[in-house]
Coordinates of C-alpha atoms in Angstrom, one line a residue:
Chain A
X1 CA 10.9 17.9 -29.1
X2 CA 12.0 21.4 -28.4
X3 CA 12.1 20.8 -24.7
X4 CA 14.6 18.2 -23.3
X5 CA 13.4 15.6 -21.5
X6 CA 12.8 14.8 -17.7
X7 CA 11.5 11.5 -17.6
X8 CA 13.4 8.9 -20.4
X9 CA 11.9 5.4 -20.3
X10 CA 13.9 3.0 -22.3
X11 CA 12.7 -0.4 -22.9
X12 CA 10.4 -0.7 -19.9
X13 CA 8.2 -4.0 -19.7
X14 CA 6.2 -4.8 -17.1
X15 CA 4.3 -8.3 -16.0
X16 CA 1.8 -8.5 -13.3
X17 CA 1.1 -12.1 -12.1
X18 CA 2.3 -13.5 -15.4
X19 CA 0.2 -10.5 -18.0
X20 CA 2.3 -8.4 -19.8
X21 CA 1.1 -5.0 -18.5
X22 CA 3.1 -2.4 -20.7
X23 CA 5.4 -3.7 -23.6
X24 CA 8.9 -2.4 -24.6
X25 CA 7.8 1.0 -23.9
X26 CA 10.2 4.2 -24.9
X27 CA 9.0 7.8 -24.4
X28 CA 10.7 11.0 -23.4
X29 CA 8.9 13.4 -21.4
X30 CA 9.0 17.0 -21.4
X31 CA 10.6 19.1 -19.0
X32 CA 8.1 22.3 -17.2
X33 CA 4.8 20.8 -19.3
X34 CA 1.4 19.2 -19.1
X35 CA 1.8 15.1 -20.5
X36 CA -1.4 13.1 -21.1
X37 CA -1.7 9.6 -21.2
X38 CA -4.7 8.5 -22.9
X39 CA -6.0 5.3 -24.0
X40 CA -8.9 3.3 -23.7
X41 CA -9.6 1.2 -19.7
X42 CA -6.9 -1.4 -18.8
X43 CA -4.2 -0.6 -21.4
X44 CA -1.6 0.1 -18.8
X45 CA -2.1 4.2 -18.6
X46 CA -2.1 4.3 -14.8
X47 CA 0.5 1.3 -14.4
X48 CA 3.2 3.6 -16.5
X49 CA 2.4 6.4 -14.2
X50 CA 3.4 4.6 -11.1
X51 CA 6.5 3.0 -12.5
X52 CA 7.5 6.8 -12.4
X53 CA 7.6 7.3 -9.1
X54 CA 7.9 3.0 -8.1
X55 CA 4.4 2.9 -6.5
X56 CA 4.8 -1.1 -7.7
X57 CA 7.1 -2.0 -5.5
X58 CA 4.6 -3.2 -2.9
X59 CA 2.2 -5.0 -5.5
X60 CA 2.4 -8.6 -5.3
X61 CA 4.0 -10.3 -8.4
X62 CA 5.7 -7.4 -10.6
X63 CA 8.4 -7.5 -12.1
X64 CA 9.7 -4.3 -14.3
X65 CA 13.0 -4.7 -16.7
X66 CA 14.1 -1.6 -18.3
X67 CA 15.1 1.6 -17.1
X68 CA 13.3 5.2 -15.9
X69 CA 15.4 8.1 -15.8
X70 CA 14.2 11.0 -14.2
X71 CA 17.0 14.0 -14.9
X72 CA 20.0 11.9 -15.0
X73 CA 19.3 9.1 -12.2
X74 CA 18.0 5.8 -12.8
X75 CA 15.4 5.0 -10.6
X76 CA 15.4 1.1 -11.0
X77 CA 18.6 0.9 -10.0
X78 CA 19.8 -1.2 -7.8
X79 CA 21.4 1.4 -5.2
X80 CA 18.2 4.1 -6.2
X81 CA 16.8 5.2 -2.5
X82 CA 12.8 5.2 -3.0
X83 CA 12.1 7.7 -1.0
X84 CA 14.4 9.8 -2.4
X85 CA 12.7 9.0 -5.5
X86 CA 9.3 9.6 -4.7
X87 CA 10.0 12.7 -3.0
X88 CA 10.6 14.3 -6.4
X89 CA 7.4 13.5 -7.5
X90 CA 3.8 14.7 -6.4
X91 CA 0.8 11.9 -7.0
X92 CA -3.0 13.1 -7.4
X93 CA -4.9 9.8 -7.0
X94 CA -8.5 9.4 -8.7
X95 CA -10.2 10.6 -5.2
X96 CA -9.1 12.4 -2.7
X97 CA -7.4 10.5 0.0
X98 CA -6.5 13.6 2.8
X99 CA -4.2 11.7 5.7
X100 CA -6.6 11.3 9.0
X101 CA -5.2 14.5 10.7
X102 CA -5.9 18.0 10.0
X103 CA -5.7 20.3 7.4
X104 CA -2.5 22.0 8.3
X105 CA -0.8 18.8 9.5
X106 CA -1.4 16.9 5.7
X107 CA 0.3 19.3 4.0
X108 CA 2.8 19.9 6.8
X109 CA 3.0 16.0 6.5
X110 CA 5.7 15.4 3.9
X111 CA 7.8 18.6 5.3
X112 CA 7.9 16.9 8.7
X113 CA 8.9 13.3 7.6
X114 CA 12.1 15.0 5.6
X115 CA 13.1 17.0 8.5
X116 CA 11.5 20.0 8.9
X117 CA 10.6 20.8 12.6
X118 CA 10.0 24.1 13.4
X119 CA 6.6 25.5 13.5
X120 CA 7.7 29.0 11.9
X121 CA 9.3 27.0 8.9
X122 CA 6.2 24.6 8.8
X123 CA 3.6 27.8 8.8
X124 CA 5.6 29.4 5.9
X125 CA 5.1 26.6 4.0
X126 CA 1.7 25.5 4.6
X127 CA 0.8 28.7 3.8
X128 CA 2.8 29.0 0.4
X129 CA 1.3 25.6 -0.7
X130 CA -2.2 26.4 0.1
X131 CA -2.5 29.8 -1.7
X132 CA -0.6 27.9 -4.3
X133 CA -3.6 25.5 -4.9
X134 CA -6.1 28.6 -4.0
X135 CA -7.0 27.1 -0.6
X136 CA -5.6 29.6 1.5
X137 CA -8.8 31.7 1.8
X138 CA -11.4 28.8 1.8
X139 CA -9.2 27.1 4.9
X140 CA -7.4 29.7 6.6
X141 CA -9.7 29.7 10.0
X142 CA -9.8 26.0 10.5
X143 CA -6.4 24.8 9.7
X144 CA -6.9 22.8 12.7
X145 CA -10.5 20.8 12.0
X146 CA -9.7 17.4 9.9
X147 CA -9.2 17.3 6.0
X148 CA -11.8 15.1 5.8
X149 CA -14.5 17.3 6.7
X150 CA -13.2 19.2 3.5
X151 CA -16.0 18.9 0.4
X152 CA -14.6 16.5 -2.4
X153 CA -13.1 19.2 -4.6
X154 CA -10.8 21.1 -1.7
X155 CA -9.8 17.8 -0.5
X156 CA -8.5 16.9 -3.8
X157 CA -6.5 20.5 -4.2
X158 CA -5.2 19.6 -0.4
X159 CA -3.6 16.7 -1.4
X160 CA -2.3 18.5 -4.5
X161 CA -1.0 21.0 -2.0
X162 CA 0.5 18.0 0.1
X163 CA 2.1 17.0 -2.5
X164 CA 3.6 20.3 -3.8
X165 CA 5.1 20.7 0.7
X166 CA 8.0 18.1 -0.4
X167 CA 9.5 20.4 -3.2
X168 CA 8.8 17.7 -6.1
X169 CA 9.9 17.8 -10.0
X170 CA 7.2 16.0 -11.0
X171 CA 3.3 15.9 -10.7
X172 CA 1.5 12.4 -11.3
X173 CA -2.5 12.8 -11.9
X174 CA -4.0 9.5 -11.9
X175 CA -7.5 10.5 -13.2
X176 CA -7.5 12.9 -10.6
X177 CA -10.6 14.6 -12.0
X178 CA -12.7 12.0 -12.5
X179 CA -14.3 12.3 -8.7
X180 CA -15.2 15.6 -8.7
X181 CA -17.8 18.5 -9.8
X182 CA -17.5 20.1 -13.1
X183 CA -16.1 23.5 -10.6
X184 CA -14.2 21.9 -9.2
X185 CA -12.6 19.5 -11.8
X186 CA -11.7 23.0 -13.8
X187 CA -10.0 24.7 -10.9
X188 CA -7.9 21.6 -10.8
X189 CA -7.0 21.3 -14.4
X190 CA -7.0 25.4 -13.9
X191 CA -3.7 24.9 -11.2
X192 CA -1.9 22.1 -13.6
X193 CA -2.0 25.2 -16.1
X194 CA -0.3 27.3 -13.8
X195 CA 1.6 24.8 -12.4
X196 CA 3.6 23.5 -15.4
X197 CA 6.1 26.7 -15.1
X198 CA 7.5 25.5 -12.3
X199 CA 6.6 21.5 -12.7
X200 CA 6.9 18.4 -15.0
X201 CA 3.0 17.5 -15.2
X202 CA 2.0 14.1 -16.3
X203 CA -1.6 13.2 -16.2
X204 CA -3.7 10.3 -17.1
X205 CA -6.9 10.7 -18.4
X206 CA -9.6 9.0 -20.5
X207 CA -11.7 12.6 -20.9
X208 CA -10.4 13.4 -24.5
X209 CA -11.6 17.1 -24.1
X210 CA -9.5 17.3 -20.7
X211 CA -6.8 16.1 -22.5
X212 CA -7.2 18.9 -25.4
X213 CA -7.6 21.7 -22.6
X214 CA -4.5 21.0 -20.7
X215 CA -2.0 19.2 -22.4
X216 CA 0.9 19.9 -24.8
X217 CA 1.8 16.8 -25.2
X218 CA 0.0 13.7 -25.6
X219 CA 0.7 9.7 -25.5
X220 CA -1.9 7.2 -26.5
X221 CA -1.6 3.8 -25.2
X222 CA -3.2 1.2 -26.0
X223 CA -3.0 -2.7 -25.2
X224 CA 0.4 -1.8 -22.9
X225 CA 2.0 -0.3 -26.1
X226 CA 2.8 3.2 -27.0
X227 CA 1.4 4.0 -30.2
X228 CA 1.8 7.3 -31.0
X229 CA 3.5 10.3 -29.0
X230 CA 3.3 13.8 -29.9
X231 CA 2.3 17.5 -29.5
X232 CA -1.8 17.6 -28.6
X233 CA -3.2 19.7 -31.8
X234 CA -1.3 17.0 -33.9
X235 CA -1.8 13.8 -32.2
X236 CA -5.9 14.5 -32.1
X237 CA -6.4 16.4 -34.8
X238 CA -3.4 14.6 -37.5
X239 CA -3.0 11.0 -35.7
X240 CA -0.8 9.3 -37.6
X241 CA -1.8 6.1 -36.7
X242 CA -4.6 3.9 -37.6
X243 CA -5.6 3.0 -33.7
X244 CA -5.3 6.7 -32.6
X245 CA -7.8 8.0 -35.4
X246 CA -10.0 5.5 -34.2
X247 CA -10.0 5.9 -30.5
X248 CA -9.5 9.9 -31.1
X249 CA -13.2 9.5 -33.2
X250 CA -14.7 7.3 -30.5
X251 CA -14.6 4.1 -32.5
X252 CA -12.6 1.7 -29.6
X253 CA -12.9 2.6 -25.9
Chain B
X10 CA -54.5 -8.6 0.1
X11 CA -51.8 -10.7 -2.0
X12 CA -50.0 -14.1 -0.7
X13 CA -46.9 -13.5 -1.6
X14 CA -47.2 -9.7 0.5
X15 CA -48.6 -11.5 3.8
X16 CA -45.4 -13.8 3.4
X17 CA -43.1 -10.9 3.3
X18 CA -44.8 -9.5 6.4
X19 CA -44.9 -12.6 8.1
X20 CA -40.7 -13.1 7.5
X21 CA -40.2 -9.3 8.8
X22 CA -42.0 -9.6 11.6
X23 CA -40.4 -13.3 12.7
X24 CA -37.0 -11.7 12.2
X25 CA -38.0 -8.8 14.3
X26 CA -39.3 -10.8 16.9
X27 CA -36.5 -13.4 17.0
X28 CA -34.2 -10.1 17.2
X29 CA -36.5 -8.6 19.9
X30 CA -35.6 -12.0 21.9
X31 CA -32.5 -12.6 21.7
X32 CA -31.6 -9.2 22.9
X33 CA -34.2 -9.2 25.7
X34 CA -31.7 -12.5 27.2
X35 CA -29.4 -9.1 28.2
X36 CA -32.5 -7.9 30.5
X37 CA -33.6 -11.0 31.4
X38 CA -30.2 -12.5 32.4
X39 CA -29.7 -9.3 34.2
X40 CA -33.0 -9.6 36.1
X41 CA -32.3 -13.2 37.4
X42 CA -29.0 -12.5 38.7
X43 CA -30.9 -9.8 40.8
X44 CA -33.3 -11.6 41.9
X45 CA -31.1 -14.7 43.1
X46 CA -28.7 -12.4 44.7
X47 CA -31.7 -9.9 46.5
X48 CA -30.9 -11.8 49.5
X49 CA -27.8 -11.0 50.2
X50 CA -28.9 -7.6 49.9
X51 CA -30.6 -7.9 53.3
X52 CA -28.2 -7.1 56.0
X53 CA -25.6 -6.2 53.5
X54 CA -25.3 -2.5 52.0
X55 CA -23.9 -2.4 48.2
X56 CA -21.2 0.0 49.4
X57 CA -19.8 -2.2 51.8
X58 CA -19.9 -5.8 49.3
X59 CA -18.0 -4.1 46.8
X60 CA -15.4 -1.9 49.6
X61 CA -14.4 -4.7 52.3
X62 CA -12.2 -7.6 51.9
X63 CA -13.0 -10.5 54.2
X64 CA -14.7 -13.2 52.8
X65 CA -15.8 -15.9 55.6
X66 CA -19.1 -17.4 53.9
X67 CA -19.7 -19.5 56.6
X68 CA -19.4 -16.0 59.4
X69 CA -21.9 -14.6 56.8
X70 CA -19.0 -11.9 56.1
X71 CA -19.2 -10.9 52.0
X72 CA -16.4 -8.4 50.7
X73 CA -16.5 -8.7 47.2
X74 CA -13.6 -6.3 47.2
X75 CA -10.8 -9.1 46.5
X76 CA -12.1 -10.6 43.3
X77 CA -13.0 -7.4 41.7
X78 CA -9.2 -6.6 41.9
X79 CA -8.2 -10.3 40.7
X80 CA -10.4 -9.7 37.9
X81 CA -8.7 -6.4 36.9
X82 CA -5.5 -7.7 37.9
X83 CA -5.7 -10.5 35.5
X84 CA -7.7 -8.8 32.5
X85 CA -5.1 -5.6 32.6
X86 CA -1.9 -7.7 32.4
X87 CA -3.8 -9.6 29.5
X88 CA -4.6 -7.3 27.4
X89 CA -1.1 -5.4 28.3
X90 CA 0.7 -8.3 27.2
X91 CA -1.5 -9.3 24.5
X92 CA -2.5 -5.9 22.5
X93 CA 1.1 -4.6 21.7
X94 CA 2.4 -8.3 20.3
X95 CA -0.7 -8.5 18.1
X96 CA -0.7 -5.1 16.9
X97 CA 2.8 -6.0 15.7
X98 CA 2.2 -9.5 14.4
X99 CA -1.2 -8.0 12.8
X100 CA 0.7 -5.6 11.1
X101 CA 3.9 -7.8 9.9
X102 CA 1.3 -10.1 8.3
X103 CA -1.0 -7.5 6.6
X104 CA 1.4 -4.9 5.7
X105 CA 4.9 -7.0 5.3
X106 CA 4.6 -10.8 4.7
X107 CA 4.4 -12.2 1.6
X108 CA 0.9 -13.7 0.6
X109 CA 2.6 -17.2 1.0
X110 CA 3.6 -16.9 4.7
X111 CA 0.0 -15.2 5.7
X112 CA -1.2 -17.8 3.9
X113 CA 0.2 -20.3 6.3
X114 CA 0.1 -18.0 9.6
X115 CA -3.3 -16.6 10.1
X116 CA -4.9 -20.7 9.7
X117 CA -2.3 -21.7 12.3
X118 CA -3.5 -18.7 14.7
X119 CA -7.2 -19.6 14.4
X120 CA -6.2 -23.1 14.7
X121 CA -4.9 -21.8 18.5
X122 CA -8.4 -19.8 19.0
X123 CA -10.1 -23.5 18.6
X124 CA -8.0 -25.3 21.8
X125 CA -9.9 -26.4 24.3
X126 CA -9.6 -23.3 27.7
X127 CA -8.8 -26.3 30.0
X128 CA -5.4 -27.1 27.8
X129 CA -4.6 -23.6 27.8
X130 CA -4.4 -24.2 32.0
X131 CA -2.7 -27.1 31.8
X132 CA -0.1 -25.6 29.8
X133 CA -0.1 -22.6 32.4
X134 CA 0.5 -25.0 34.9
X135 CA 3.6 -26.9 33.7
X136 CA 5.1 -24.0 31.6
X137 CA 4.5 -20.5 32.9
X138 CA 4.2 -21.6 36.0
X139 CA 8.0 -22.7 36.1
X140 CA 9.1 -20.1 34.5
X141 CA 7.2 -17.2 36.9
X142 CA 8.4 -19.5 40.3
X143 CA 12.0 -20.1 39.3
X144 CA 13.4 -17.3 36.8
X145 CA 10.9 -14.2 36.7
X146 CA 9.8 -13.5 40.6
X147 CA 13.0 -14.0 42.1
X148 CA 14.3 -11.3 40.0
X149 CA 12.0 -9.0 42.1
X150 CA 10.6 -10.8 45.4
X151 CA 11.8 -13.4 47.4
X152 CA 9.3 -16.1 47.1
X153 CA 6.5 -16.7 44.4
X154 CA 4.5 -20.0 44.3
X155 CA 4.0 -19.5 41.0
X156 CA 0.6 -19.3 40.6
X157 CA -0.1 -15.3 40.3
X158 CA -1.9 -12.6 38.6
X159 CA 0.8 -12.5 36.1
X160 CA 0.8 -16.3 35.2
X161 CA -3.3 -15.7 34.5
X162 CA -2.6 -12.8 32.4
X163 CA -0.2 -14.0 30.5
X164 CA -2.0 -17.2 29.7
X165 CA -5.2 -15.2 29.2
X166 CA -2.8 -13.4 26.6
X167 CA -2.0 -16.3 24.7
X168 CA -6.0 -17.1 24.8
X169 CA -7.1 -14.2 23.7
X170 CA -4.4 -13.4 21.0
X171 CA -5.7 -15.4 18.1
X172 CA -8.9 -13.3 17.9
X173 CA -6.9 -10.2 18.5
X174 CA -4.7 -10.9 15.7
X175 CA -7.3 -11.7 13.2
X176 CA -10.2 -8.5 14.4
X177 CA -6.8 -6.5 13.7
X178 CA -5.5 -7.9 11.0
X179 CA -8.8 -7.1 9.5
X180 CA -9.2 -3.4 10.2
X181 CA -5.8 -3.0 9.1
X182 CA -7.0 -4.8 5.6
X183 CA -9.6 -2.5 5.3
X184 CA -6.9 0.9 5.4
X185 CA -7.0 1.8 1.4
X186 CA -3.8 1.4 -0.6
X187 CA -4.9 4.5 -1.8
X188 CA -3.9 6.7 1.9
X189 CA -1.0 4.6 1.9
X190 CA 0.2 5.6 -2.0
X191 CA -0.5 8.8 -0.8
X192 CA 2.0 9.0 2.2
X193 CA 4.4 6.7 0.2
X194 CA 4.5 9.0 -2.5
X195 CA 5.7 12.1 -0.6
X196 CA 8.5 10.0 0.2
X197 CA 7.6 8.4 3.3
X198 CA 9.1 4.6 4.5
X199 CA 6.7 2.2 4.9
X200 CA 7.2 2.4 8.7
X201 CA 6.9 6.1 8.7
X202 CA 3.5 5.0 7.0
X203 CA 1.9 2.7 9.3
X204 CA 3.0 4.5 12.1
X205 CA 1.2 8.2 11.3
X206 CA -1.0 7.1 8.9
X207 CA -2.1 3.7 8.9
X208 CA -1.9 3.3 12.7
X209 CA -4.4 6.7 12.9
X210 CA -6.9 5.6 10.5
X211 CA -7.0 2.1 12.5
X212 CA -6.8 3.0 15.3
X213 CA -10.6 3.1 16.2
X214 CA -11.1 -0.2 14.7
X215 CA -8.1 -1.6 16.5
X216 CA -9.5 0.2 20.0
X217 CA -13.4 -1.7 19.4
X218 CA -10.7 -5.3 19.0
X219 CA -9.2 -4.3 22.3
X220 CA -12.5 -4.0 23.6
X221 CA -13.7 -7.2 22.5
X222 CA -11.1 -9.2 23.6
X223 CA -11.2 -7.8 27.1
X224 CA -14.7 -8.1 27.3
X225 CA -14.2 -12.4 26.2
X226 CA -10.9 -12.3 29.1
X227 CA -13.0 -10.8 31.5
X228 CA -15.3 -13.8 31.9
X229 CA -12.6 -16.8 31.2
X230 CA -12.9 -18.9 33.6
X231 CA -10.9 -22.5 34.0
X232 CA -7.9 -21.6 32.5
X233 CA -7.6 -18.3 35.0
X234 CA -9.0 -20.4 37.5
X235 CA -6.3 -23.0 37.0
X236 CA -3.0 -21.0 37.3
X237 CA -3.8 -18.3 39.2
X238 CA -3.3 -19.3 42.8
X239 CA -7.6 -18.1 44.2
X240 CA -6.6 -16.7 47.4
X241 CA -9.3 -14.1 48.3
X242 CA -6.7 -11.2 48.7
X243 CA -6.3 -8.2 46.9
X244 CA -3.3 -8.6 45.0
X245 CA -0.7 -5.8 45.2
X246 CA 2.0 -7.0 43.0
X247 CA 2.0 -8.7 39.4
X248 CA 3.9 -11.7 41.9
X249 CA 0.2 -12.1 44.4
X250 CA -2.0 -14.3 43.9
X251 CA -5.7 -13.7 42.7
X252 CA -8.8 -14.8 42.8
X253 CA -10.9 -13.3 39.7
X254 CA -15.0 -13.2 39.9
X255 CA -15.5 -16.3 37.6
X256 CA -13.0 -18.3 39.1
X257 CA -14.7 -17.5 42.5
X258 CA -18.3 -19.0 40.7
X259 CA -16.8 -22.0 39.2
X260 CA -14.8 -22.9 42.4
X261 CA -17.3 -22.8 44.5
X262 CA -20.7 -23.8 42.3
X263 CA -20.8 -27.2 43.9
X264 CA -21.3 -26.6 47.8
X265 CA -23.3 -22.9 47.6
X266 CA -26.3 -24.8 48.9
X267 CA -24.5 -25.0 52.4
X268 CA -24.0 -22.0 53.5
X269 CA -26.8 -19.3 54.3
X270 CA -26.3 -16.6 52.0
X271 CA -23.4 -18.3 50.0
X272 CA -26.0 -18.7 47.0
X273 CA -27.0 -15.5 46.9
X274 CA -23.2 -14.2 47.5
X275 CA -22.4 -16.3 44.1
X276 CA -25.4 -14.9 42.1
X277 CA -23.9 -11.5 43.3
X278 CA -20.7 -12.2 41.7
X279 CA -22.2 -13.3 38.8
X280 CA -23.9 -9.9 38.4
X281 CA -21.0 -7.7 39.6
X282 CA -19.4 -9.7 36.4
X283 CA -22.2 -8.5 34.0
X284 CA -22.1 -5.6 35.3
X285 CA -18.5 -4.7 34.9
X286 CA -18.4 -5.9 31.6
X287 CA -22.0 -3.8 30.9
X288 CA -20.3 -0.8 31.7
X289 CA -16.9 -1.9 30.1
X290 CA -18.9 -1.8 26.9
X291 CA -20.8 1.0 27.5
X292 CA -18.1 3.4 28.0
X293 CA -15.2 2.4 25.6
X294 CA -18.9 2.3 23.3
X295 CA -18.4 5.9 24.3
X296 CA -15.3 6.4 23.8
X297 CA -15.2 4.8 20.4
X298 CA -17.6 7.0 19.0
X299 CA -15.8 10.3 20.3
X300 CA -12.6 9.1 18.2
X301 CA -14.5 8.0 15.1
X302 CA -15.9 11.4 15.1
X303 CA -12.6 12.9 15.6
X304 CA -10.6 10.9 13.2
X305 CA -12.6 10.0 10.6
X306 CA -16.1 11.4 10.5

């Protein structure tokens, strides 16, 4: 890799209730670009997302051995703060899930829980975030009517926007296309382009061609192992590996 | 025209009609109180039942004013006690306990939603009681038999808690992990969570619980009736005693027949009950919908 890494997993296994989720994974994720995780339904894509930002903790029955690093701090251990943790990273769930309050008070959401409490401050970045994620101009009279009379698409850039407020390293995409319009999924994947100056993007996805648009780097899964990890051109065009030419041709799903 | 269609028609139509009926008991119930308590009516304005406070059946003097109080009296205190404990027991066992301990919890609550009203009173007798005579009241008044507005609520609270805690614990079951990923993952604690988020989306669904359960305490009657001393007074003070609407029924069911008027007077209670909890529906049925439109939508 030319980039050093953000994210360093080393020897992460994961059980839940008893099935072996993801298997001695090691990866190293780029620093300020666009990671896909593909891989065919129920090989552990979305399960390695959120042991990046330790959205397991409150499943029942998980254990997770190994460690994350994320720059230089181990986030399973033992003294690790959470919140802390999580702060650093910005998730884009499969839908849209705006907070029931308004438009202005989702994104000013995180802001507020980590402090800040003056309007002026809050405005300024309310404002940033939203012309970040092109909001500003669809939202700007009614910042005070409820996200969730937002369509589908602008909710899902709000919460992308939410997430951006608490100053993260990091964006998680859980699928976070796979709800929306053909519009408005390419103004999303439009913003991780632009975003991945400033950010560490790591998406999941099972759209192969989404993957291809977006991505430098890619990581197929499959069965809770890593099989092959590399730049996008080469890992679908060149796989190396048996299981990658097949699920890259549409032969396993 | 085809069997099998004239079936389908026939099972539509039954279940309409048997739906039709079983509403129409709300009108009909309604229109037999009236007519039973017409009588009173004569002689009495509507103003002056509900506004004046002496109640001497056998002087033909009616003021219902007494045991509309005792009723709020005891309902308020109820569901003041009763709504904050279950909100936080609703929420340690949906959002906090492990699967074992909810497991073993919410069985044991319903199991105190099946006892019997009349053990409920006994307990109130020999337990709150006590404790409201001897150690609470003195702290504020000089003398307190005991049996008071705030023995009834509080036993009505312990009644009506099982169902609370389930209805809630069931709308807060419903919240998706998803909203609450969301707010974890901009580094919020799981408190912070439930309290701005969780709470919020609930809250509509834990309002319509409230609602239920008052409506259920409103009409309890032998449990209420048992600890809650039945003086036709006003109360004034958590420490006075009351005398709620049902209690007022039950108590005095048996001789109604001897008095002129005293039948009708006891119909009329009946239907100042129905009514008050008609219009308790109706407007937090109001209410409700204004917040699910705000919150929501």
């Amino acid at each position: 890799m030319t980039q050093h890494p953000l994210i360093s997993v080393k020897d992460l296994n994961v059980h839940i209730d008893g099935h072996h989720i993801l298997k001695n994974i090691n990866i190293s994720i780029p620093d300020k670009s666009v990671t896909s995780i593909i891989g065919p339904s129920g090989c552990g894509k979305t399960t390695l997302l959120k042991t990046f930002n330790r959205l397991l903790d409150d499943t029942a029955n998980v254990t997770v051995s190994g460690s994350v690093l994320v720059g230089d701090e181990d986030i399973y251990a033992p003294h690790a703060e959470v919140t802390h943790i999580r702060k650093k990273m910005g998730l884009l769930s499969q839908r849209p899930y705006p907070l029931p309050m308004s438009i202005y008070d989702n994104v000013a959401y995180g802001p507020r829980i980590h402090g800040i409490r003056k309007k002026s401050e809050l405005d300024v970045i309310v404002e940033k975030q939203l012309k970040d994620t092109s909001l500003w101009n669809e939202v700007k009279d009614r910042l005070h009517t409820p996200a969730a009379k937002l369509s589908i698409g602008q909710q899902q850039r709000l919460c992308l926007a939410r997430g951006l407020a608490v100053k993260p390293e990091i964006i998680l995409g859980d699928e976070s296309t796979s709800a929306l319009d053909p519009i408005s999924t390419h103004k999303i994947e439009d913003l991780f382009v632009r975003l991945k100056e400033q950010y560490t993007i790591v998406l999941v996805t099972h759209i192969l061609r989404q993957a291809r648009r977006i991505s430098d780097y890619i990581i197929f899964v499959y069965m809770g192992e890593i099989i092959e990890f590399g730049p996008t051109e080469e890992v679908l065009l060149y796989p190396k590996e048996e299981l990658t030419k097949q699920y890259v041709k549409g032969f396993i799903s | 025209m085809n069997i099998r269609i004239i079936k389908d028609k026939i099972i539509a139509n039954a279940m309409l009609i048997l739906s039709v009926a079983s509403v129409s008991f709300v009108f009909l119930i309604g229109i037999g109180l009236y007519w039973r308590a017409a009588p009173l009516f004569e002689g009495h304005t509507l103003f002056s039942l509900f506004s004046t406070s002496e109640w001497a059946p056998s002087k033909g003097k009616f003021g219902f004013y007494p045991f509309i109080m005792g009723t709020l009296w005891v309902t308020l205190i109820a569901i003041a006690v009763a709504l904050p404990l279950c909100l936080l027991m609703a929420i340690y066992l949906t959002e906090y306990a492990k699967p074992g301990i909810r497991k073993v919890i919410l069985p044991l609550v319903n199991i105190l939603a099946g006892i019997p009203p009349v053990i409920y009173g006994v307990w109130g007798i020999f337990f709150v009681v006590p404790i409201v005579r001897e150690y609470l009241a003195p702290q504020f008044i000089e003398y307190s038999s005991g049996y008071t507005v705030l023995t009834g609520g509080v036993v009505l609270a312990v009644m009506t808690f099982p169902i609370l805690v389930s209805i809630v614990s069931e709308v807060l079951r419903t919240i998706p992990k998803e909203l609450k990923d969301a707010s974890l993952s901009l580094g919020a604690t799981k408190w912070e969570t439930i309290k701005k988020v969780v709470l919020k989306r609930a809250f509509p669904g834990i309002m319509a619980a409230a609602v239920l359960a008052v409506s259920r305490a409103f009409g309890e009657t032998i449990a209420v009736l048992m600890v809650c001393g039945n003086v036709p007074v006003a109360p004034t003070s958590v420490f006075d005693a009351g005398y709620p609407l049902p209690a007022l029924i039950a108590n005095n069911f048996g001789e109604m027949m001897s008095i002129p008027l005293y039948d009708s007077a006891l119909m009329f209670a009946a239907l100042l009950l129905f009514f008050i909890i008609f219009l308790f529906n109706l407007v937090s049925r109001i209410i409700l919908n204004r917040i699910e439109y705000k919150f929501i939508s």
